[in-house]
Short mmCIF file of C-alpha atoms in Angstrom, two decimals:
data_model
loop_
_atom_site.label_atom_id
_atom_site.label_comp_id
_atom_site.label_asym_id
_atom_site.label_seq_id
_atom_site.Cartn_x
_atom_site.Cartn_y
_atom_site.Cartn_z
CA MET A 1 147.69 81.60 133.76
CA ARG A 2 146.65 77.96 133.85
CA LYS A 3 149.05 75.87 132.10
CA ALA A 4 148.44 72.16 131.18
CA ARG A 5 151.22 69.88 131.49
CA LYS A 6 152.25 67.89 128.38
CA ILE A 7 149.79 65.05 127.69
CA MET A 8 151.25 61.74 126.79
CA LEU A 9 149.43 58.84 124.93
CA PRO A 10 150.49 55.22 125.07
CA GLY A 11 153.56 54.73 122.77
CA ASP A 12 154.66 58.40 122.67
CA PRO A 13 158.26 58.93 123.08
CA LEU A 14 159.63 60.54 126.26
CA PRO A 15 161.58 63.66 125.75
CA GLU A 16 165.31 63.09 125.40
CA GLY A 17 167.66 64.82 127.68
CA SER A 18 169.18 64.69 131.15
CA LEU A 19 166.03 63.57 132.97
CA LYS A 20 165.76 60.04 133.77
CA PRO A 21 162.53 58.29 133.29
CA ARG A 22 161.18 56.74 136.64
CA SER A 23 157.69 55.42 136.13
CA GLY A 24 155.11 55.03 133.55
CA TYR A 25 157.40 54.07 130.66
CA TYR A 26 158.73 51.20 128.81
CA LYS A 27 161.91 50.63 126.81
CA THR A 28 162.22 49.88 123.14
CA GLU A 29 165.16 49.73 120.81
CA GLU A 30 164.49 53.27 119.75
CA GLY A 31 164.18 54.61 123.21
CA TYR A 32 161.77 55.30 126.09
CA ARG A 33 158.04 55.21 125.35
CA SER A 34 155.05 56.22 127.58
CA SER A 35 152.97 53.21 128.54
CA TYR A 36 149.96 55.39 129.82
CA PHE A 37 147.49 58.03 128.82
CA GLY A 38 148.53 60.62 131.25
CA VAL A 39 150.70 63.68 131.89
CA LEU A 40 154.38 64.01 131.80
CA GLN A 41 155.70 65.23 135.12
CA GLU A 42 159.33 66.55 135.21
CA GLY A 43 161.22 66.55 138.38
CA GLU A 44 164.68 67.85 139.04
CA GLU A 45 166.41 64.65 138.01
CA THR A 46 163.55 62.28 136.90
CA MET A 47 160.34 62.34 135.02
CA ASP A 48 157.25 60.24 135.23
CA VAL A 49 154.17 59.61 133.19
CA VAL A 50 151.34 59.74 135.56
CA PRO A 51 148.17 58.24 134.27
CA PHE A 52 144.86 60.10 134.49
CA SER A 53 143.21 57.08 136.08
CA GLY A 54 143.88 53.36 136.59
CA PRO A 55 143.90 50.59 139.11
CA TYR A 56 145.76 50.44 142.32
CA ILE A 57 148.49 47.64 142.47
CA PRO A 58 149.75 47.00 146.00
CA ARG A 59 153.40 47.64 146.67
CA ARG A 60 155.40 46.74 149.66
CA GLY A 61 155.39 49.58 152.27
CA ASP A 62 152.42 51.42 150.96
CA LYS A 63 150.09 52.67 153.69
CA ILE A 64 146.58 51.96 152.40
CA ILE A 65 142.98 51.91 153.57
CA GLY A 66 141.13 48.67 153.23
CA LYS A 67 137.61 47.43 153.92
CA VAL A 68 137.01 44.06 155.38
CA ILE A 69 134.80 41.91 153.00
CA GLU A 70 135.31 38.49 154.45
CA ILE A 71 136.46 36.77 157.71
CA GLU A 72 138.35 33.54 157.52
CA PRO A 73 139.41 31.41 160.61
CA SER A 74 142.74 33.18 161.10
CA MET A 75 142.64 36.17 158.75
CA TRP A 76 140.58 39.08 157.30
CA VAL A 77 140.12 39.59 153.47
CA LEU A 78 140.13 43.20 152.57
CA ASP A 79 139.08 45.14 149.48
CA ILE A 80 141.62 47.88 148.71
CA ASN A 81 140.15 49.62 145.60
CA SER A 82 142.29 47.32 143.44
CA PRO A 83 141.94 44.29 141.11
CA TYR A 84 143.34 42.26 144.01
CA THR A 85 142.13 41.66 147.53
CA THR A 86 144.52 41.59 150.36
CA LEU A 87 144.96 39.54 153.63
CA LEU A 88 145.35 40.53 157.19
CA HIS A 89 146.45 37.88 159.48
CA VAL A 90 145.45 37.59 163.18
CA ASN A 91 149.16 37.80 164.17
CA ASP A 92 149.52 41.23 162.52
CA VAL A 93 146.90 43.06 164.58
CA PRO A 94 147.62 44.74 167.87
CA TRP A 95 144.61 43.19 169.48
CA ARG A 96 144.22 39.74 171.06
CA ALA A 97 141.88 37.67 169.08
CA SER A 98 141.32 34.01 169.21
CA SER A 99 141.18 32.13 165.99
CA GLY A 100 137.41 31.84 164.90
CA ASP A 101 136.39 34.91 166.80
CA LEU A 102 137.90 37.47 164.63
CA LYS A 103 134.63 39.54 164.11
CA ARG A 104 134.75 40.58 167.71
CA VAL A 105 137.80 42.93 167.06
CA LEU A 106 137.25 43.70 163.30
CA ASN A 107 134.11 42.98 161.52
CA VAL A 108 132.93 42.80 157.85
CA GLY A 109 132.41 46.38 156.48
CA GLU A 110 134.87 48.09 158.89
CA TYR A 111 137.86 49.96 157.64
CA VAL A 112 141.56 49.83 158.53
CA TYR A 113 144.59 52.10 157.84
CA ALA A 114 147.21 49.52 157.28
CA LYS A 115 150.65 48.94 155.85
CA VAL A 116 151.53 46.51 152.98
CA MET A 117 153.88 44.03 154.44
CA SER A 118 154.58 41.77 151.38
CA VAL A 119 153.57 41.27 147.78
CA ASN A 120 154.50 38.22 145.68
CA GLU A 121 154.78 37.55 141.99
CA ILE A 122 151.10 36.93 141.51
CA LYS A 123 150.16 40.07 143.40
CA GLU A 124 148.87 38.43 146.55
CA SER A 125 149.58 40.68 149.32
CA TRP A 126 149.51 40.78 153.23
CA ILE A 127 149.01 43.88 155.41
CA THR A 128 149.80 44.69 158.99
CA LEU A 129 148.24 47.02 161.61
CA LYS A 130 151.43 46.75 163.75
CA ASP A 131 153.25 50.07 163.12
CA ALA A 132 152.98 53.63 164.41
CA GLY A 133 149.80 55.43 163.15
CA LEU A 134 148.10 52.25 161.81
CA ARG A 135 144.71 51.54 163.09
CA LYS A 136 141.09 50.66 162.66
CA LEU A 137 139.02 53.63 161.39
CA GLU A 138 135.97 54.13 163.44
CA GLY A 139 133.25 56.50 162.21
CA GLY A 140 133.97 59.06 159.53
CA GLU A 141 133.36 58.89 155.79
CA ILE A 142 135.31 57.21 153.02
CA VAL A 143 135.64 58.74 149.43
CA SER A 144 137.53 57.11 146.72
CA VAL A 145 139.78 58.79 143.96
CA PRO A 146 142.04 57.14 141.25
CA ALA A 147 145.27 55.99 142.99
CA SER A 148 147.35 57.95 140.46
CA LYS A 149 145.98 61.16 141.80
CA VAL A 150 146.93 60.51 145.43
CA PRO A 151 150.35 62.11 145.22
CA ARG A 152 148.71 65.35 144.11
CA ILE A 153 146.25 65.21 146.98
CA ILE A 154 149.03 64.70 149.51
CA GLY A 155 151.02 67.47 147.82
CA ARG A 156 154.80 68.25 148.16
CA GLU A 157 155.64 66.81 151.77
CA GLY A 158 151.91 66.59 152.66
CA SER A 159 151.38 70.22 151.98
CA MET A 160 148.14 70.01 150.18
CA VAL A 161 146.33 67.61 152.50
CA LYS A 162 147.60 69.69 155.46
CA MET A 163 146.04 72.75 154.06
CA VAL A 164 142.63 71.03 153.58
CA ARG A 165 142.91 69.52 157.03
CA ASP A 166 143.81 72.74 158.91
CA SER A 167 141.29 74.95 157.19
CA THR A 168 138.40 72.58 157.54
CA PHE A 169 139.19 71.20 160.99
CA THR A 170 138.69 67.74 159.76
CA LYS A 171 140.65 64.65 160.43
CA ILE A 172 141.90 63.24 156.93
CA ILE A 173 143.86 60.02 156.22
CA VAL A 174 144.89 59.40 152.69
CA GLY A 175 145.56 55.86 151.74
CA LEU A 176 147.92 55.36 148.76
CA ASN A 177 145.33 53.13 147.21
CA GLY A 178 143.00 56.13 146.57
CA LEU A 179 140.68 55.69 149.53
CA ILE A 180 140.38 58.61 151.74
CA TRP A 181 138.98 58.61 155.24
CA LEU A 182 137.50 61.92 156.65
CA ASP A 183 136.09 62.65 160.13
CA GLY A 184 134.81 65.78 161.77
CA ILE A 185 131.75 67.92 161.89
CA PRO A 186 129.60 67.05 158.85
CA GLU A 187 129.55 70.64 157.29
CA ASN A 188 133.30 70.79 157.43
CA VAL A 189 133.71 67.21 156.13
CA ILE A 190 131.56 68.29 153.04
CA VAL A 191 133.84 71.28 152.37
CA ALA A 192 136.82 69.03 152.67
CA MET A 193 135.32 66.42 150.19
CA GLU A 194 134.64 69.13 147.73
CA ALA A 195 138.15 70.40 147.92
CA LEU A 196 139.34 66.82 147.37
CA ARG A 197 137.03 66.49 144.33
CA ILE A 198 138.64 69.75 142.90
CA ILE A 199 142.22 68.33 143.36
CA GLU A 200 141.17 65.06 141.72
CA GLU A 201 139.66 66.90 138.60
CA GLU A 202 142.43 69.38 138.09
CA ALA A 203 145.31 67.21 139.17
CA HIS A 204 146.87 67.51 135.80
CA LEU A 205 147.00 71.34 135.89
CA GLU A 206 149.67 73.63 137.29
CA GLY A 207 149.09 76.14 140.15
CA LEU A 208 146.71 73.86 141.94
CA THR A 209 147.72 74.72 145.50
CA ASP A 210 146.77 78.31 144.97
CA ARG A 211 143.46 77.54 143.60
CA ILE A 212 142.68 75.21 146.44
CA SER A 213 143.77 77.79 148.96
CA LYS A 214 141.62 80.41 147.31
CA TYR A 215 138.59 77.90 147.25
CA LEU A 216 139.06 77.05 150.86
CA GLU A 217 139.17 80.82 151.66
CA SER A 218 135.89 81.36 149.81
CA ARG A 219 134.19 78.57 151.83
CA LYS A 220 135.43 79.75 155.16
CA GLY A 221 131.80 80.96 156.03
CA ASP A 222 130.54 77.40 155.84
CA ILE A 223 133.12 75.99 158.29
CA VAL A 224 131.64 75.25 161.74
CA GLY A 225 133.39 75.40 165.03
CA ASN A 226 136.54 77.39 164.36
CA SER A 227 138.90 76.39 166.96
CA GLN A 228 140.04 79.87 167.96
CA MET B 1 131.69 39.30 97.04
CA GLY B 2 128.16 39.35 98.34
CA THR B 3 125.37 39.57 95.63
CA ALA B 4 125.99 40.24 92.05
CA SER B 5 124.35 43.53 90.88
CA ASP B 6 124.13 46.04 88.10
CA ILE B 7 125.02 48.94 90.50
CA LYS B 8 127.92 50.94 89.27
CA LEU B 9 130.10 51.37 92.31
CA ILE B 10 132.39 53.82 90.67
CA GLY B 11 131.09 56.59 88.53
CA ASP B 12 132.34 57.90 85.36
CA ASP B 13 133.88 60.82 87.08
CA GLY B 14 136.00 58.54 89.17
CA LEU B 15 133.97 59.20 92.29
CA ARG B 16 132.28 56.70 94.44
CA LEU B 17 128.54 56.32 95.07
CA ASP B 18 128.73 58.58 98.16
CA GLY B 19 130.91 61.04 96.40
CA ARG B 20 134.21 60.10 97.91
CA GLY B 21 137.47 59.66 96.08
CA LEU B 22 139.16 56.31 95.96
CA ASP B 23 141.36 56.86 99.12
CA GLU B 24 139.06 59.22 101.03
CA LEU B 25 137.70 58.29 104.56
CA ARG B 26 134.21 58.76 105.83
CA PRO B 27 133.92 61.39 108.48
CA ILE B 28 135.12 60.08 111.82
CA LYS B 29 134.25 61.48 115.29
CA MET B 30 135.38 60.03 118.67
CA GLU B 31 134.87 60.89 122.20
CA ILE B 32 136.15 59.27 125.39
CA ASN B 33 134.51 58.99 129.04
CA VAL B 34 131.04 58.93 127.89
CA LEU B 35 129.86 56.49 130.58
CA ASN B 36 130.29 57.23 134.25
CA ARG B 37 130.15 53.64 135.66
CA ALA B 38 132.80 52.30 133.31
CA ASP B 39 136.55 52.55 134.04
CA GLY B 40 136.97 53.74 130.59
CA SER B 41 134.62 54.32 127.68
CA SER B 42 134.34 55.75 124.25
CA TYR B 43 131.94 56.57 121.49
CA ILE B 44 132.77 56.55 117.81
CA GLU B 45 130.74 57.74 114.76
CA TRP B 46 132.52 56.46 111.61
CA GLY B 47 130.36 57.28 108.48
CA GLY B 48 127.06 55.73 109.49
CA ASN B 49 128.60 53.36 112.25
CA LYS B 50 127.68 54.33 115.83
CA ILE B 51 129.48 52.36 118.46
CA MET B 52 129.75 52.60 122.22
CA VAL B 53 132.61 50.92 123.94
CA ALA B 54 132.93 50.35 127.75
CA VAL B 55 136.06 49.00 129.56
CA TYR B 56 136.06 47.48 132.90
CA GLY B 57 139.08 46.14 134.70
CA PRO B 58 141.59 44.91 135.24
CA ARG B 59 139.35 42.96 137.80
CA GLU B 60 139.46 39.43 139.20
CA ALA B 61 138.91 36.98 136.43
CA TYR B 62 135.72 34.86 136.44
CA PRO B 63 135.17 32.08 135.84
CA LYS B 64 138.22 31.20 137.89
CA HIS B 65 139.73 28.79 135.30
CA ASN B 66 140.20 31.78 133.10
CA GLN B 67 142.76 33.21 135.61
CA ASP B 68 146.21 33.12 134.21
CA ILE B 69 148.95 33.31 136.70
CA ASN B 70 151.09 35.18 134.18
CA LYS B 71 148.99 37.74 132.71
CA ALA B 72 145.54 39.47 132.38
CA PHE B 73 142.89 38.00 130.21
CA VAL B 74 141.53 40.34 127.67
CA ARG B 75 137.83 39.65 126.86
CA ALA B 76 136.37 41.77 124.25
CA ARG B 77 132.60 41.30 123.44
CA TYR B 78 131.28 42.59 120.14
CA ASN B 79 127.60 42.89 119.97
CA MET B 80 125.23 44.32 117.44
CA ALA B 81 122.04 45.81 118.63
CA ALA B 82 118.89 44.40 117.08
CA PHE B 83 118.00 47.73 115.69
CA SER B 84 121.46 48.30 114.24
CA VAL B 85 120.83 47.08 110.75
CA ASP B 86 118.03 47.51 108.19
CA GLU B 87 116.35 44.14 108.85
CA ARG B 88 116.11 43.28 112.61
CA LYS B 89 119.10 41.28 113.66
CA ARG B 90 118.26 38.39 116.07
CA PRO B 91 119.77 39.38 119.37
CA GLY B 92 122.63 37.56 121.08
CA PRO B 93 125.84 36.12 120.14
CA ASP B 94 126.14 34.41 116.63
CA ARG B 95 128.87 32.75 114.75
CA ARG B 96 129.89 36.19 113.19
CA SER B 97 130.03 38.17 116.49
CA GLN B 98 131.83 35.44 118.31
CA GLU B 99 134.53 35.43 115.62
CA ILE B 100 134.87 39.17 115.73
CA SER B 101 134.93 39.14 119.62
CA LYS B 102 137.79 36.71 119.38
CA VAL B 103 139.91 38.67 116.73
CA LEU B 104 139.34 42.00 118.54
CA SER B 105 140.38 40.50 121.94
CA GLU B 106 143.63 39.31 120.42
CA ALA B 107 144.29 42.54 118.71
CA LEU B 108 143.78 44.48 121.90
CA GLU B 109 145.85 41.95 123.83
CA SER B 110 148.94 42.69 121.70
CA ALA B 111 148.80 46.27 122.80
CA ILE B 112 147.91 45.97 126.43
CA MET B 113 150.73 45.15 129.00
CA THR B 114 148.85 42.19 130.24
CA GLU B 115 151.83 40.86 132.16
CA LEU B 116 151.42 43.57 134.76
CA PHE B 117 147.97 42.23 136.01
CA PRO B 118 148.25 38.58 136.66
CA ARG B 119 145.05 36.65 137.48
CA THR B 120 142.80 39.49 136.39
CA GLN B 121 140.56 40.00 133.26
CA ILE B 122 139.89 43.23 131.26
CA ASP B 123 136.37 43.39 129.93
CA VAL B 124 135.74 45.46 126.72
CA PHE B 125 132.11 45.63 125.58
CA ILE B 126 131.53 46.85 122.01
CA GLU B 127 128.09 47.72 121.34
CA VAL B 128 127.19 48.53 117.81
CA LEU B 129 124.05 50.85 117.83
CA GLN B 130 124.10 51.41 114.13
CA ALA B 131 126.03 49.50 111.63
CA ASP B 132 127.22 50.71 108.24
CA ALA B 133 130.14 48.51 107.10
CA GLY B 134 133.51 48.36 108.86
CA THR B 135 132.21 47.98 112.33
CA ARG B 136 134.91 45.63 113.57
CA ILE B 137 137.53 48.21 112.73
CA ALA B 138 135.58 51.11 114.10
CA GLY B 139 134.87 49.15 117.24
CA LEU B 140 138.59 48.25 117.63
CA THR B 141 139.68 51.77 117.06
CA ALA B 142 137.29 53.04 119.57
CA SER B 143 138.08 50.19 122.01
CA SER B 144 141.72 51.24 122.02
CA ILE B 145 141.13 54.73 123.21
CA ALA B 146 138.67 53.46 125.90
CA VAL B 147 141.22 51.21 127.18
CA ALA B 148 143.80 54.04 127.35
CA ALA B 149 141.25 56.13 129.00
CA ALA B 150 140.79 53.41 131.64
CA GLY B 151 144.29 53.87 132.68
CA ILE B 152 145.49 50.49 131.58
CA PRO B 153 149.20 50.48 130.52
CA MET B 154 149.67 49.78 126.59
CA ARG B 155 152.53 49.74 124.37
CA ASP B 156 150.65 51.73 121.57
CA LEU B 157 147.22 52.55 120.43
CA VAL B 158 145.54 50.19 117.99
CA VAL B 159 144.11 51.88 114.93
CA GLY B 160 142.54 50.17 112.00
CA CYS B 161 140.96 50.74 108.58
CA THR B 162 139.38 48.70 105.85
CA ALA B 163 140.27 48.72 101.96
CA GLY B 164 138.83 46.56 99.41
CA LYS B 165 137.90 46.34 95.78
CA ALA B 166 134.81 47.66 94.31
CA GLY B 167 133.82 48.36 90.70
CA GLY B 168 137.37 46.99 89.79
CA LYS B 169 139.26 49.57 91.73
CA VAL B 170 141.08 49.47 94.97
CA VAL B 171 139.11 51.63 97.46
CA LEU B 172 139.60 52.78 101.01
CA ASP B 173 136.98 52.46 103.88
CA LEU B 174 134.27 50.60 102.14
CA SER B 175 130.70 51.80 102.57
CA LYS B 176 127.72 49.43 102.96
CA ASP B 177 127.14 49.15 99.16
CA GLU B 178 130.75 48.63 98.29
CA ASP B 179 130.90 45.95 101.09
CA ASN B 180 127.86 44.19 99.84
CA PHE B 181 128.36 44.39 95.98
CA GLY B 182 132.17 44.91 95.83
CA GLU B 183 134.63 42.21 95.02
CA ALA B 184 136.82 42.23 98.09
CA ASP B 185 137.14 43.55 101.71
CA LEU B 186 140.29 43.84 103.73
CA PRO B 187 140.16 45.02 107.20
CA ILE B 188 143.58 45.74 108.88
CA ALA B 189 144.51 46.97 112.30
CA VAL B 190 148.05 48.06 113.37
CA LEU B 191 149.85 49.46 116.28
CA ALA B 192 149.67 53.21 115.57
CA ARG B 193 153.41 54.08 115.83
CA SER B 194 155.24 50.86 114.92
CA LYS B 195 152.83 49.76 112.24
CA LYS B 196 152.85 46.13 113.36
CA ILE B 197 149.76 44.31 112.08
CA VAL B 198 147.53 43.08 114.95
CA LEU B 199 144.44 42.16 112.84
CA MET B 200 143.99 41.30 109.24
CA GLN B 201 141.16 39.42 107.67
CA MET B 202 139.92 39.12 104.03
CA ASP B 203 136.92 38.33 102.21
CA GLY B 204 136.80 38.02 98.42
CA ASP B 205 139.52 38.08 95.86
CA MET B 206 142.36 40.61 95.07
CA THR B 207 145.63 40.23 93.18
CA LEU B 208 148.90 40.53 95.05
CA GLU B 209 149.31 44.01 93.48
CA GLU B 210 145.95 45.00 94.68
CA ILE B 211 146.61 43.84 98.18
CA ASP B 212 149.92 45.86 98.20
CA GLN B 213 147.99 48.90 97.00
CA ALA B 214 145.32 48.37 99.75
CA HIS B 215 147.97 47.94 102.32
CA SER B 216 149.75 51.25 101.49
CA MET B 217 146.29 52.97 101.38
CA ILE B 218 145.46 51.69 104.83
CA PHE B 219 148.78 52.49 106.36
CA SER B 220 148.46 56.10 105.35
CA ALA B 221 144.81 56.29 106.46
CA THR B 222 145.80 54.88 109.93
CA ASP B 223 147.94 57.94 110.55
CA ARG B 224 144.92 60.16 109.89
CA ILE B 225 142.60 58.17 112.12
CA TYR B 226 145.36 58.05 114.87
CA GLN B 227 145.31 61.84 114.78
CA ILE B 228 141.59 61.62 115.43
CA GLN B 229 142.17 59.33 118.31
CA ARG B 230 144.82 61.58 119.86
CA GLU B 231 142.47 64.69 119.60
CA ALA B 232 139.69 62.66 121.22
CA LEU B 233 141.99 61.73 124.20
CA GLU B 234 143.77 65.00 124.61
CA SER B 235 140.57 67.32 124.25
CA LYS B 236 139.24 65.71 127.40
CA TYR B 237 142.08 67.05 129.47
CA THR B 238 143.19 70.26 127.68
CA VAL B 239 141.76 73.15 129.41
CA ASP B 240 140.86 76.35 127.81
CA ALA B 241 142.57 79.13 130.04
CA SER B 242 139.99 81.60 129.06
CA GLN B 243 137.32 79.56 130.74
CA TRP B 244 138.41 80.85 134.14
CA GLY B 245 138.73 84.48 133.03
CA GLU B 246 142.43 84.52 134.02
#
C-alpha cells in the first residue's frame, strides 16, 4: 500500500509530542510552525519539514558539484544550482597553477566535486578541492534535482544511490546541491537517470526503495556490459 | 463609486444580479505548477477572473543597487493583458498596475522569510488574462500558493477577499457590475492563520458599522478560500493508491 506522508503548508502547526523539530520550522508564541510547503518526516527523536522544491543554500561542510562560469586572476567563480555563486581560490586546488593561467587546469564549463569550506553572513562561500574524494569531473553527464530531494536519492547511509550504482554499473556522484554526475556506458546511464527521475518524483511517498529495486530489476535487459 | 446608474444591484428577493446571496463567493478554482520553466506557478479562476502567476527565485538581484545585504527583495509585477477587459487595454505598466504591483509586493513580503536570502530577489509575475473585478485579490491569493510551490519559506499563506457596498447593502466578493456601479469597494488580504492584515485598500464611502460588517464577512470568507488554496497545494502531491493497482 502506498502511503503518502503528512503534507504541511506554511504556517501549519507541527504535531506536539516527544519529537523535536529539527528543520523547516519556525517558532511562534503558540508553538512550532512549518515554514515550507512539504512533507513531515518523523525520525526517532526529531522531525523535519522537507520542502518539495526550493533553492540550495550553501552550508559549511557540504560536498557539492559546481560548474565554472568565470575565471578571475586568482580564483574561479562557480555556479552551484543556487541563488548564490561560490568561489574556488587557486590555493585550494591540488594542482599547481600560476595566477592568470587558471584555465589551463580548470576551464569555464567544467565541473568539480568540491567541499564548502566557509560561508559568511551574506552567503558568500568558498569551496575547496583539497580533501579525499574531491576532484574535477571529467566526462559524464550532469542532471539536476531540487536540493531538498537529495537525501532521498542518497538514501539511508547511501543505500539508494548504491543500489542504482550497482545495478546499472554507472559511476554516480551526488552533490548536496542537487547536481548529480553520472558516467558509464550510455545505455546504462540512461537507465540510472530514469531511476533518479522516479526517486525525485516520488520522494514524498513511502516504500520507495522497493519500487526502485523493482524498477531496476525490470530494466535489467537494457543494461549493457554486465561485469560478471 | 464609478458611474451613477439605474441598475438595481440587489433584487427584491434579496439576491444580487448574478443570483448570489449577500455573503456568497463566486466559484473559485486554483491549480499549482502549471508552468514548467518557473520555480513555482499557479493558475486561478475566480468568477470571471483568469490569472496566471509565475514565481522565479530567489535569484541574484538585478539591478545590483536593489540588492539588500539583509534580505531578499520581493518584486511582484501585476500586468493586465490587452484582451483581459471589454475595451482593449493599452499594454504595459500604467499608474494603476504600478500601484497594485507595489501593494502586492509588500503583502507577499510580509509572509515570505526574506531574511534567509540576503542579496537576492524573488520575482512574482501576475498576468491577468481575463478581468472581472477583484483581480488584485485573486492575483495575490494565487501568488501566495505559487510562492509556496516554489519551495520558498513562508510564515503563512496570504489569502484575500473583497467586500463592498452595492445597492445600499454590504456585500461580499464584488462582481464587475457591483464594482462599477456600487458605492464602495474594500479589498483585504490577511495571513491565513493569524489573520494579520497585509493589504487593505478602499474606494468609495462606507460607515464605520458597514466597514465592521465587511471585515467580518471577509474574515470568514478567507477561511473558505484558504481551504481551496490548501486543496490546490495538497492535491498535486496526494497520490491515489488505486492508480498503481496495489
